[in-house]
Amino acid sequence: MRLKHLGAAVLALIMTVGLVGTSHALFGFGKYTTVKAENGVVTIPAADVSDGQAHYFLFEQDGAEVKFFLLKSSDGVIRAAFDACDVCYREKKGYDQDGDFMVCNNCGMRFHSSRINEVKGGCNPSPLVRTYDDNTVTIKVSDIMAGRGYF
């Protein structure tokens, strides 16, 4: 009888660990790194976002949270966009990366990474103004907060 309870407890533990491990995929938990501003800008080391993977960030100010991602596309450009679009933002699902594409988690539309910051409107990831050099990606707080309506 005790073995039966122990087996049930182990099974519950495995299911809990599995749920926590997949919660990012299901709910977006743990997806974002919180960033802070200094002198009106957010700076992120370029080396941290130059691996071809999308990196997700969260900026908070005045009770508002704004989510965005940075991605160095296959053409070597560091791109930035809000983790939302003009069409699906109300669902608050954002985008995930699939190879060289960002995929809307609501409608499934796919966008080549080289088009981010280039195309605006519709379900395209809403562009976020940024500058960058070999060392740093710089984003003005005013540009980040311009996207607060998406969230």
Coordinates of C-alpha atoms in Angstrom, one line a residue:
M1 CA 0.0 0.0 0.0
R2 CA 2.8 2.4 0.9
L3 CA 4.5 1.7 -2.4
K4 CA 1.3 2.7 -4.2
H5 CA 1.3 6.1 -2.5
L6 CA 5.0 6.5 -3.1
G7 CA 4.4 5.8 -6.8
A8 CA 1.6 8.3 -6.9
A9 CA 3.8 11.0 -5.2
V10 CA 6.7 10.3 -7.6
L11 CA 4.3 10.6 -10.6
A12 CA 2.9 13.9 -9.3
L13 CA 6.4 15.2 -8.8
I14 CA 7.4 14.3 -12.4
M15 CA 4.3 15.9 -13.8
T16 CA 4.9 19.1 -11.8
V17 CA 8.5 19.3 -13.0
G18 CA 7.4 18.7 -16.5
L19 CA 4.7 21.3 -16.3
V20 CA 7.2 23.9 -15.0
G21 CA 9.7 23.0 -17.6
T22 CA 7.2 23.5 -20.4
S23 CA 5.4 26.6 -18.9
H24 CA 7.6 28.9 -20.9
A25 CA 6.3 27.3 -24.1
L26 CA 2.7 27.3 -22.9
F27 CA 2.5 30.6 -21.0
G28 CA 5.7 32.6 -21.7
F29 CA 6.9 32.4 -18.1
G30 CA 10.6 32.9 -17.8
K31 CA 10.9 34.1 -21.4
Y32 CA 11.9 37.7 -20.6
T33 CA 14.9 39.3 -19.1
T34 CA 14.1 42.4 -17.2
V35 CA 16.1 45.5 -18.3
K36 CA 16.5 48.9 -16.7
A37 CA 17.1 52.3 -18.1
E38 CA 20.0 54.7 -17.3
N39 CA 19.9 58.2 -18.6
G40 CA 16.9 57.6 -20.7
V41 CA 18.2 54.6 -22.6
V42 CA 18.4 50.8 -22.2
T43 CA 21.6 49.3 -23.3
I44 CA 22.2 45.7 -24.0
P45 CA 25.6 44.2 -24.9
A46 CA 25.6 43.3 -28.6
A47 CA 27.5 40.1 -27.9
D48 CA 24.5 38.9 -25.8
V49 CA 22.1 39.0 -28.8
S50 CA 24.4 38.1 -31.7
D51 CA 23.9 34.3 -31.7
G52 CA 21.1 34.2 -34.2
Q53 CA 18.6 33.5 -31.4
A54 CA 15.7 35.8 -30.4
H55 CA 16.3 37.3 -27.0
Y56 CA 13.3 38.6 -25.1
F57 CA 13.3 41.6 -22.7
L58 CA 10.8 43.2 -20.4
F59 CA 10.9 46.9 -19.5
E60 CA 8.8 48.3 -16.7
Q61 CA 8.0 52.0 -16.1
D62 CA 5.1 53.8 -14.4
G63 CA 3.2 50.6 -13.9
A64 CA 3.4 49.6 -17.5
E65 CA 5.3 46.5 -18.9
V66 CA 6.6 46.5 -22.4
K67 CA 8.0 43.4 -24.0
F68 CA 10.4 43.3 -26.9
F69 CA 12.9 41.0 -28.6
L70 CA 16.3 41.5 -30.2
L71 CA 17.6 39.2 -32.9
K72 CA 20.7 39.2 -35.1
S73 CA 19.3 38.0 -38.4
S74 CA 21.2 35.9 -40.9
D75 CA 22.2 39.1 -42.8
G76 CA 24.1 40.3 -39.8
V77 CA 21.7 43.1 -38.7
I78 CA 20.6 43.3 -35.0
R79 CA 16.9 43.8 -35.2
A80 CA 14.4 44.9 -32.6
A81 CA 10.6 44.5 -32.3
F82 CA 7.9 44.6 -29.7
D83 CA 6.7 41.1 -28.8
A84 CA 3.4 42.0 -30.4
C85 CA 1.8 43.1 -33.6
D86 CA -1.0 45.5 -34.7
V87 CA -3.4 42.6 -35.2
C88 CA -2.9 40.0 -32.5
Y89 CA -1.6 42.1 -29.6
R90 CA -4.8 41.7 -27.6
E91 CA -4.1 38.0 -27.2
K92 CA -0.8 38.8 -25.6
K93 CA 0.9 35.7 -27.0
G94 CA 3.9 37.3 -28.8
Y95 CA 6.3 35.5 -31.1
D96 CA 8.6 32.5 -30.9
Q97 CA 11.5 31.8 -33.2
D98 CA 11.6 28.9 -35.6
G99 CA 14.9 28.9 -37.4
D100 CA 15.3 32.1 -39.4
F101 CA 11.6 33.0 -38.8
M102 CA 9.6 34.6 -36.0
V103 CA 6.2 33.0 -35.7
C104 CA 3.2 34.7 -34.2
N105 CA 1.9 32.6 -31.3
N106 CA -1.7 33.6 -32.0
C107 CA -2.2 33.3 -35.8
G108 CA 0.8 31.3 -36.8
M109 CA 2.0 33.8 -39.4
R110 CA 5.8 33.5 -40.1
F111 CA 8.1 36.4 -40.7
H112 CA 11.7 36.1 -42.0
S113 CA 14.1 37.7 -39.5
S114 CA 15.6 39.9 -42.2
R115 CA 12.2 41.7 -42.5
I116 CA 12.0 42.7 -38.8
N117 CA 12.4 46.4 -38.4
E118 CA 11.8 46.7 -42.2
V119 CA 8.1 45.9 -42.5
K120 CA 5.4 47.4 -40.3
G121 CA 1.7 46.8 -39.9
G122 CA -0.5 43.7 -40.0
C123 CA 0.8 40.8 -38.1
N124 CA 4.5 41.8 -38.6
P125 CA 6.3 42.2 -35.3
S126 CA 5.9 45.9 -34.6
P127 CA 9.3 47.5 -35.2
L128 CA 11.2 49.0 -32.3
V129 CA 13.7 51.8 -33.0
R130 CA 17.2 50.9 -31.9
T131 CA 20.8 51.8 -32.7
Y132 CA 23.8 49.5 -32.3
D133 CA 27.5 49.2 -32.8
D134 CA 29.9 46.4 -32.2
N135 CA 29.5 46.6 -28.5
T136 CA 26.1 47.8 -27.6
V137 CA 22.4 47.9 -28.6
T138 CA 20.8 51.1 -27.5
I139 CA 17.1 51.8 -27.2
K140 CA 15.6 55.0 -26.0
V141 CA 13.0 54.6 -23.2
S142 CA 10.7 56.9 -25.2
D143 CA 10.8 54.4 -28.1
I144 CA 10.1 51.5 -25.8
M145 CA 7.2 53.2 -24.1
A146 CA 5.7 54.1 -27.4
G147 CA 4.8 50.4 -27.6
R148 CA 3.0 50.3 -24.2
G149 CA -0.4 50.2 -25.9
Y150 CA 0.4 46.7 -27.2
F151 CA 0.6 45.3 -23.6

